[in-house]
DNA sequence: CGACGGGACGC
DNA sequence: CGACGGGACGC
């Protein structure tokens, strides 16, 4: 036992956050410091299988990786007369000490009253900080101050605040509520609050969240021990926010749409939702009205039924041109812009009756600046959202709607089964297909349209910048059938190789618990 | 040939 | 205020 120093622990506040970190003014210097070499801590290295070479132990480390893992090193301000052994003894009860180092003056070799204590884990360092800060180690000396050491590469000279050590940033299922988040992470410590990052307009979770603990050791414990699939890391402080967060067309910033909730309308166009309330276009007849032209014989009832497939139609009238029956045009109006844009997207070029392509355009032909803006805006949302899973399929009428409307978008040399619903996005993937496109990739929505038809499709994933993608299926047989039917086929002029995907890179993660 | 792996909060 | 050592793997 090298416990020959009487360590006096003065009971004080236990939370670092509450404690006063007063200045230490060490006056006299008692030239008592240990000159012995650093002692090898029983590290958990498994270097055993090396050539027998460096067996003479006591020559190596002070830990090489000073900041590995992050926040595992303490910066300790003490009396100048503290020894390395005394420090080590004081902190060893928190476990995992990898090194203790007293800073000394370069010239005089006198200790400067500051030292570093390296732990194996951040949680150990944090706990030691919380417990030891403010303690009096040597009778008659000032209480010590204990901080997480700045990383060696950092040039900052500020103390690391608890604020930076108590909030973690995690990836969670989109279905998680704040309650779920709290229930998941409270096993690691007392939680001050949980926040889920949501789409500001729709409230839809982005699958990311923050958990604020009361103590750094709790946050560290969570990061070290929570399921790896949460990818927990320390959250960057909010204050020094990245200066450039632009909301404009930011490329991969998709997903800014809502899920359906109200019965007969597209949620992103409900009048009381602010998406583009600023463009006061919702009540404009022009931007909600479509013109349909046809050369074939159609009846008022047929056209009505067709455009009524899109929710929100409030007016539809067919006008026959002279000498009836050979030509006609119809005026259709919806009660919201989104429905009108969607109807145009889906029905323009649609063959009805078969062999006859309908022409559908905006009544104002999209020529007004406001109309163009609105069209672009809503179209962008629709393209990425319509076929995007269970929530959006709610707004599609169950009978016939999808299969009828998707016809003009996809041309292929194979007879496709009708559209099927996507599997819920949190379904477990049972099989993945790897698809190579030649000469170029296909749009996401087209692929979803094609690959969903065998059932249980969870998600289409296109690899950015590559001509390949992955199709995730919740059912193996569905995936196999898709592969059998689609391999080597041509969709919209693009030939596809459809293969089983290699297993994803091993990451030994358990799946997130589902409560 | 043709391979995935991610992340940020209205002041 | 109170901040960064000693010593050198071996293809």
XYZ file of C-alpha atoms (C1' of nucleotides) in Angstrom:
537
model
C 0.000 0.000 0.000
C 1.341 3.331 -0.852
C -1.350 5.032 1.121
C 1.032 6.811 3.422
C -0.373 10.261 3.002
C -3.275 11.357 5.045
C -5.904 12.529 2.629
C -8.336 14.878 4.155
C -11.511 15.116 2.241
C -13.475 18.125 3.125
C -17.169 17.648 2.557
C -18.460 20.284 0.236
C -20.948 20.574 -2.507
C -20.868 17.473 -4.579
C -21.884 18.821 -7.938
C -19.161 20.559 -9.778
C -21.646 22.851 -11.315
C -22.603 24.264 -7.972
C -19.169 24.657 -6.663
C -17.085 27.683 -6.304
C -13.866 27.257 -8.100
C -11.810 29.737 -6.163
C -8.308 30.736 -6.890
C -5.485 28.890 -5.371
C -2.751 31.135 -4.162
C 0.066 28.969 -3.150
C 2.730 30.971 -1.398
C 5.587 29.028 -0.027
C 7.223 26.357 -1.999
C 8.250 23.345 -0.144
C 10.677 21.621 -2.347
C 9.108 18.291 -1.999
C 8.239 16.601 -5.154
C 8.631 13.152 -6.375
C 11.331 12.562 -8.875
C 10.616 9.015 -9.539
C 9.664 7.829 -12.925
C 6.080 7.328 -13.823
C 4.794 4.013 -12.776
C 3.228 1.792 -15.295
C -0.388 1.505 -14.543
C -1.945 -1.883 -15.111
C -3.207 -0.962 -18.503
C -5.400 -3.246 -20.413
C -3.148 -3.412 -23.405
C -3.145 -6.631 -25.287
C 0.128 -6.247 -27.042
C 1.270 -9.547 -25.685
C 1.675 -11.245 -29.032
C 4.535 -9.065 -30.068
C 8.102 -10.114 -30.554
C 9.775 -10.191 -27.208
C 11.463 -6.866 -27.179
C 10.422 -4.111 -24.913
C 9.903 -6.007 -21.765
C 11.727 -3.592 -19.542
C 8.659 -1.949 -18.275
C 9.216 1.222 -16.407
C 10.506 3.222 -19.326
C 7.478 3.944 -21.392
C 4.336 5.815 -21.069
C 2.936 8.673 -19.868
C -0.108 7.915 -21.976
C 0.486 8.627 -25.598
C -3.091 9.355 -26.422
C -3.698 12.219 -24.095
C -7.179 12.792 -25.344
C -8.246 9.307 -26.108
C -10.977 8.856 -25.322
C -12.031 12.498 -25.313
C -12.470 14.155 -21.949
C -10.666 11.427 -20.073
C -7.915 13.669 -18.718
C -8.152 15.950 -15.725
C -6.525 19.273 -15.180
C -5.913 19.627 -11.471
C -4.879 22.752 -9.607
C -3.327 21.950 -6.280
C -0.906 23.135 -3.730
C 2.619 23.136 -5.062
C 3.703 20.667 -2.475
C 1.505 17.841 -3.549
C 3.333 14.764 -4.764
C 2.511 12.518 -7.636
C 1.840 9.670 -5.254
C -0.524 11.722 -3.216
C -2.402 12.726 -6.308
C -2.515 9.208 -7.554
C -3.774 7.935 -4.244
C -6.457 10.559 -4.116
C -7.787 9.794 -7.542
C -7.250 6.087 -7.852
C -10.567 5.209 -6.289
C -12.275 6.371 -9.460
C -10.442 3.733 -11.397
C -8.565 3.494 -14.618
C -5.729 5.902 -13.932
C -3.298 5.722 -16.833
C -0.902 8.394 -15.768
C -0.265 11.236 -13.396
C 1.933 14.135 -14.287
C 2.950 17.161 -12.279
C 3.832 20.217 -14.316
C 7.173 21.640 -13.304
C 9.015 24.745 -14.198
C 11.336 24.132 -17.098
C 14.302 25.833 -15.471
C 13.899 25.416 -11.758
C 12.089 22.075 -11.920
C 9.817 23.338 -9.222
C 6.238 22.050 -9.357
C 3.839 24.700 -10.520
C 0.899 23.376 -8.616
C -0.946 22.043 -11.635
C -1.096 18.504 -12.833
C -2.800 16.143 -15.178
C -4.464 12.873 -14.358
C -5.306 10.596 -17.236
C -8.112 8.080 -16.897
C -9.086 5.243 -19.161
C -12.610 6.534 -19.530
C -14.262 9.895 -19.598
C -16.861 8.793 -17.086
C -14.115 8.042 -14.593
C -12.503 11.409 -15.133
C -15.823 13.179 -14.844
C -16.756 11.387 -11.676
C -13.370 12.168 -10.198
C -13.843 15.807 -11.104
C -17.261 15.918 -9.538
C -16.121 14.221 -6.380
C -12.729 15.804 -5.915
C -13.246 19.383 -6.916
C -13.062 21.555 -3.841
C -11.539 18.916 -1.648
C -8.599 19.677 0.626
C -5.951 17.078 0.041
C -3.320 18.309 2.474
C -4.265 19.822 5.719
C -3.697 23.538 5.637
C -3.670 23.869 1.855
C -6.278 25.350 -0.432
C -9.050 23.214 -1.828
C -8.068 21.745 -5.144
C -9.721 22.589 -8.420
C -10.466 19.883 -10.909
C -11.477 20.295 -14.535
C -11.615 18.203 -17.623
C -8.397 19.103 -19.413
C -8.550 20.955 -22.675
C -7.697 18.664 -25.514
C -4.088 18.996 -26.461
C -4.882 20.309 -29.897
C -7.192 22.971 -28.606
C -5.728 26.436 -28.329
C -8.448 27.690 -26.049
C -7.500 28.728 -22.596
C -10.930 28.613 -21.099
C -11.943 25.991 -18.610
C -14.137 23.257 -19.981
C -17.542 24.028 -18.563
C -20.045 21.525 -17.293
C -22.361 22.989 -19.880
C -20.260 21.353 -22.549
C -20.167 18.010 -20.794
C -23.741 17.337 -19.784
C -25.694 17.349 -23.022
C -25.554 14.474 -25.456
C -26.695 14.283 -29.052
C -28.274 11.045 -30.222
C -29.839 9.413 -33.238
C -33.163 7.823 -32.469
C -36.050 6.226 -34.312
C -38.360 8.763 -35.868
C -41.148 7.321 -33.799
C -39.520 8.293 -30.518
C -41.237 10.833 -28.347
C -39.482 12.880 -25.697
C -40.847 10.386 -23.200
C -39.309 7.479 -25.085
C -36.037 9.340 -25.168
C -36.126 9.971 -21.469
C -37.066 6.408 -20.671
C -34.239 5.149 -22.796
C -31.527 7.299 -21.335
C -32.488 7.699 -17.725
C -30.710 4.507 -16.785
C -27.470 6.446 -17.131
C -28.336 9.287 -14.826
C -30.732 12.020 -13.854
C -32.023 13.838 -16.874
C -32.764 17.520 -16.790
C -34.595 17.491 -20.099
C -34.945 15.779 -23.454
C -35.539 17.440 -26.790
C -36.305 15.883 -30.146
C -35.393 17.839 -33.235
C -38.449 18.290 -35.341
C -39.500 19.844 -38.551
C -40.647 23.249 -37.552
C -43.667 23.229 -39.784
C -44.917 19.718 -39.440
C -43.603 18.579 -36.113
C -42.165 15.457 -37.708
C -39.178 14.074 -35.874
C -35.864 14.233 -37.649
C -34.630 11.231 -35.719
C -32.233 13.309 -33.658
C -32.413 14.368 -30.070
C -30.673 15.953 -27.138
C -30.517 14.660 -23.609
C -29.325 16.983 -20.877
C -28.006 15.355 -17.746
C -27.226 17.072 -14.504
C -23.698 15.772 -14.268
C -20.859 15.253 -16.740
C -20.286 11.750 -15.422
C -23.848 10.830 -16.322
C -23.531 12.088 -19.858
C -20.216 10.276 -20.200
C -21.768 7.125 -18.804
C -24.550 7.330 -21.361
C -22.141 7.873 -24.223
C -20.013 4.957 -23.145
C -22.751 2.506 -22.369
C -25.862 3.241 -24.379
C -26.625 1.151 -27.397
C -24.201 2.036 -30.156
C -26.972 2.497 -32.640
C -27.883 5.738 -30.872
C -24.497 7.101 -31.832
C -24.399 9.190 -28.739
C -21.849 11.974 -28.647
C -21.444 15.115 -26.654
C -23.550 17.895 -28.100
C -21.799 20.998 -29.240
C -22.895 23.985 -27.237
C -25.685 25.869 -28.849
C -24.134 29.302 -28.538
C -21.379 29.192 -31.099
C -23.760 28.166 -33.775
C -22.487 27.487 -37.229
C -22.856 30.824 -38.887
C -24.159 29.452 -42.158
C -27.366 27.539 -41.837
C -29.162 28.422 -44.994
C -32.677 27.336 -45.505
C -32.668 27.897 -49.221
C -32.344 25.110 -51.750
C -29.806 23.186 -49.797
C -29.503 20.085 -51.895
C -29.684 17.153 -49.548
C -31.897 18.900 -47.117
C -34.910 16.865 -48.122
C -37.655 15.606 -45.971
C -39.211 18.932 -45.237
C -42.716 17.820 -45.606
C -45.362 16.634 -43.324
C -47.230 13.477 -42.826
C -50.919 13.398 -43.448
C -53.253 14.092 -40.658
C -56.316 15.893 -41.846
C -58.765 13.905 -43.796
C -59.117 15.201 -47.258
C -56.278 17.555 -47.910
C -52.581 17.581 -48.249
C -51.223 18.547 -44.924
C -48.668 20.955 -46.286
C -51.416 23.007 -47.737
C -53.859 23.168 -44.915
C -54.799 26.800 -44.609
C -53.663 27.216 -41.051
C -50.245 25.787 -41.606
C -47.678 28.350 -42.367
C -45.572 26.613 -44.999
C -46.113 29.211 -47.625
C -48.637 31.353 -45.917
C -46.415 34.217 -46.835
C -47.192 33.666 -50.450
C -50.801 34.516 -50.200
C -51.734 32.141 -52.937
C -53.998 29.772 -51.233
C -57.150 31.521 -52.189
C -56.054 32.368 -55.674
C -58.259 30.611 -58.167
C -55.543 30.658 -60.761
C -53.076 28.627 -58.840
C -55.644 26.101 -57.781
C -57.197 25.628 -61.189
C -56.215 23.246 -63.927
C -57.045 22.997 -67.574
C -57.394 19.542 -69.050
C -57.487 18.867 -72.770
C -58.358 15.637 -74.522
C -58.950 14.494 -78.029
C -60.856 11.399 -77.107
C -64.352 10.789 -76.044
C -64.750 11.310 -72.379
C -67.724 12.072 -70.245
C -68.144 14.599 -67.515
C -68.490 11.757 -65.045
C -65.248 10.141 -66.126
C -63.264 13.333 -65.841
C -64.883 14.169 -62.557
C -64.044 10.746 -61.168
C -60.482 10.970 -62.401
C -59.653 14.345 -60.908
C -61.622 13.566 -57.808
C -59.064 10.924 -57.015
C -56.936 13.754 -55.742
C -58.393 15.046 -52.525
C -59.734 18.545 -52.433
C -61.412 18.883 -55.799
C -64.126 21.440 -55.521
C -65.068 22.064 -59.125
C -64.919 20.150 -62.387
C -66.687 20.911 -65.600
C -66.157 19.425 -69.004
C -66.734 21.593 -72.032
C -67.165 19.926 -75.349
C -65.826 21.582 -78.410
C -68.059 22.091 -81.352
C -69.290 19.043 -83.187
C -69.114 17.282 -79.872
C -67.459 14.120 -78.854
C -64.215 14.535 -80.732
C -62.511 17.069 -78.536
C -62.959 18.594 -75.174
C -61.448 20.509 -72.356
C -62.249 20.720 -68.734
C -61.694 23.218 -66.002
C -60.851 21.727 -62.626
C -60.324 23.567 -59.393
C -59.059 22.308 -56.071
C -59.456 23.868 -52.695
C -55.721 24.006 -52.222
C -52.591 24.523 -54.202
C -50.915 21.275 -53.277
C -53.710 19.181 -54.676
C -53.673 21.125 -57.915
C -49.937 20.718 -58.335
C -50.207 17.073 -57.516
C -53.060 16.493 -59.935
C -51.080 18.109 -62.704
C -48.008 16.038 -61.859
C -49.922 12.823 -61.935
C -52.471 13.301 -64.644
C -50.632 15.247 -67.293
C -49.750 12.718 -69.949
C -51.882 10.059 -68.368
C -53.463 7.774 -70.896
C -57.166 7.921 -70.515
C -58.773 6.158 -72.105
C -55.789 3.994 -73.019
C -54.033 5.379 -76.058
C -55.205 8.908 -75.425
C -52.918 11.184 -73.502
C -54.578 13.812 -71.419
C -52.948 17.188 -71.231
C -53.184 18.939 -67.938
C -51.795 22.362 -67.231
C -52.348 25.127 -64.829
C -55.074 27.465 -65.797
C -52.599 30.293 -65.685
C -50.121 28.009 -67.417
C -47.615 28.549 -64.653
C -46.633 31.765 -66.321
C -47.256 34.135 -63.472
C -44.241 34.470 -61.225
C -46.317 33.568 -58.238
C -47.629 30.515 -59.971
C -44.170 29.335 -60.903
C -42.869 29.818 -57.421
C -45.743 27.995 -55.901
C -45.464 25.203 -58.399
C -41.795 24.700 -57.805
C -42.231 24.780 -54.098
C -45.028 22.340 -53.877
C -43.680 20.091 -56.583
C -40.423 19.724 -54.756
C -42.247 18.570 -51.692
C -44.500 16.226 -53.531
C -41.805 14.571 -55.549
C -39.947 13.577 -52.458
C -42.838 12.776 -50.251
C -45.733 11.234 -52.036
C -44.547 7.682 -52.104
C -42.638 7.919 -48.961
C -44.194 5.496 -46.626
C -47.129 4.680 -44.466
C -47.902 8.167 -43.379
C -48.201 9.515 -46.862
C -50.068 6.570 -48.180
C -52.851 7.518 -45.869
C -53.664 10.400 -48.071
C -53.974 8.197 -51.077
C -57.309 6.756 -51.715
C -57.112 3.032 -51.247
C -58.738 1.822 -54.422
C -56.913 2.123 -57.675
C -55.434 5.505 -57.159
C -51.775 4.667 -57.051
C -51.707 2.146 -59.848
C -53.737 4.325 -62.126
C -51.738 7.425 -61.586
C -48.270 6.107 -61.734
C -48.555 4.815 -65.276
C -47.121 7.736 -67.189
C -44.068 8.014 -65.042
C -42.605 4.623 -65.643
C -41.929 2.888 -68.914
C -40.449 -0.540 -68.831
C -40.034 -3.690 -70.818
C -41.586 -5.799 -68.123
C -45.107 -6.173 -66.892
C -45.174 -4.800 -63.417
C -47.554 -5.869 -60.708
C -49.717 -3.125 -59.255
C -48.341 -0.748 -56.708
C -48.161 -1.923 -53.164
C -47.858 -0.007 -49.990
C -44.462 0.524 -48.518
C -43.590 -1.238 -45.311
C -43.341 1.040 -42.291
C -40.027 2.811 -42.226
C -39.081 1.248 -38.914
C -39.555 -2.281 -40.217
C -36.671 -4.626 -39.825
C -34.761 -5.192 -43.042
C -34.810 -8.841 -43.988
C -33.161 -8.505 -47.366
C -31.355 -5.849 -49.303
C -31.017 -5.618 -53.040
C -28.074 -3.935 -54.671
C -28.984 -2.266 -57.942
C -26.645 -0.946 -60.596
C -28.007 1.482 -63.174
C -26.729 1.887 -66.678
C -26.040 4.371 -68.103
C -27.281 6.531 -65.274
C -29.295 6.359 -62.138
C -33.058 6.712 -61.940
C -35.072 9.125 -59.825
C -35.874 8.019 -56.342
C -39.621 8.158 -56.836
C -39.496 6.101 -60.009
C -37.491 3.426 -58.253
C -39.860 3.389 -55.355
C -42.706 3.030 -57.794
C -41.057 0.055 -59.466
C -39.562 -1.745 -56.501
C -42.546 -1.392 -54.194
C -44.670 -3.558 -56.408
C -43.419 -6.799 -54.976
C -44.411 -5.811 -51.499
C -42.657 -5.021 -48.237
C -40.336 -2.387 -49.678
C -39.069 -0.310 -46.807
C -36.805 2.150 -48.475
C -34.948 3.065 -51.622
C -31.455 4.264 -50.958
C -29.475 5.811 -53.776
C -25.784 6.244 -53.230
C -25.039 9.875 -53.952
C -22.771 10.401 -56.890
C -22.839 6.740 -57.865
C -24.974 4.800 -60.259
C -26.008 2.284 -57.629
C -28.597 1.966 -54.938
C -30.041 -0.283 -52.277
C -33.573 -1.520 -51.845
C -34.523 -2.545 -48.358
C -37.255 -5.087 -47.953
C -39.026 -6.325 -44.880
C -39.704 -9.659 -46.491
C -37.167 -11.905 -48.151
C -39.525 -13.437 -50.682
C -40.704 -10.050 -51.854
C -37.122 -8.991 -52.380
C -36.264 -12.173 -54.198
C -39.227 -11.769 -56.496
C -38.302 -8.189 -57.228
C -34.832 -9.325 -58.114
C -36.090 -12.154 -60.313
C -38.488 -9.910 -62.203
C -36.405 -6.784 -62.475
C -32.871 -7.962 -63.024
C -31.681 -6.970 -66.460
C -34.822 -5.021 -67.206
C -35.045 -1.543 -68.569
C -36.914 1.235 -66.829
C -37.207 4.588 -68.549
C -34.297 3.666 -70.743
C -32.073 2.648 -67.874
C -30.892 -0.917 -67.596
C -30.767 -2.338 -64.124
C -28.691 -5.038 -62.550
C -30.555 -6.266 -59.517
C -28.585 -8.380 -57.091
C -28.486 -9.357 -53.489
C -26.526 -6.782 -51.547
C -23.457 -7.807 -49.656
C -24.043 -7.699 -45.940
C -23.469 -4.257 -44.506
C -20.214 -3.546 -42.785
C -20.106 -5.251 -39.464
C -20.776 -2.878 -36.685
C -21.891 -5.256 -33.984
C -24.706 -3.057 -32.953
C -27.674 -4.280 -31.191
C -30.792 -2.710 -32.463
C -32.285 0.130 -30.515
C -34.591 -1.060 -27.853
C -38.192 -0.513 -28.553
C -40.169 0.366 -25.531
C -17.536 -4.079 -63.225
C -20.778 -1.436 -58.967
C -21.087 -0.691 -52.393
C -23.546 1.816 -48.069
C -21.892 4.725 -42.740
C -25.363 8.811 -41.317
C -25.538 14.100 -37.125
C -27.442 19.767 -34.870
C -30.984 22.964 -31.745
C -35.863 29.582 -33.836
C -32.287 34.416 -30.366
C -5.706 32.750 -11.508
C -3.671 27.718 -13.189
C -2.188 24.518 -19.000
C 1.204 20.424 -21.491
C 6.901 15.964 -19.998
C 10.649 12.389 -21.252
C 12.479 9.768 -24.717
C 12.523 6.951 -29.172
C 8.792 1.447 -31.386
C 11.683 -0.785 -35.798
C 9.131 -2.292 -41.579
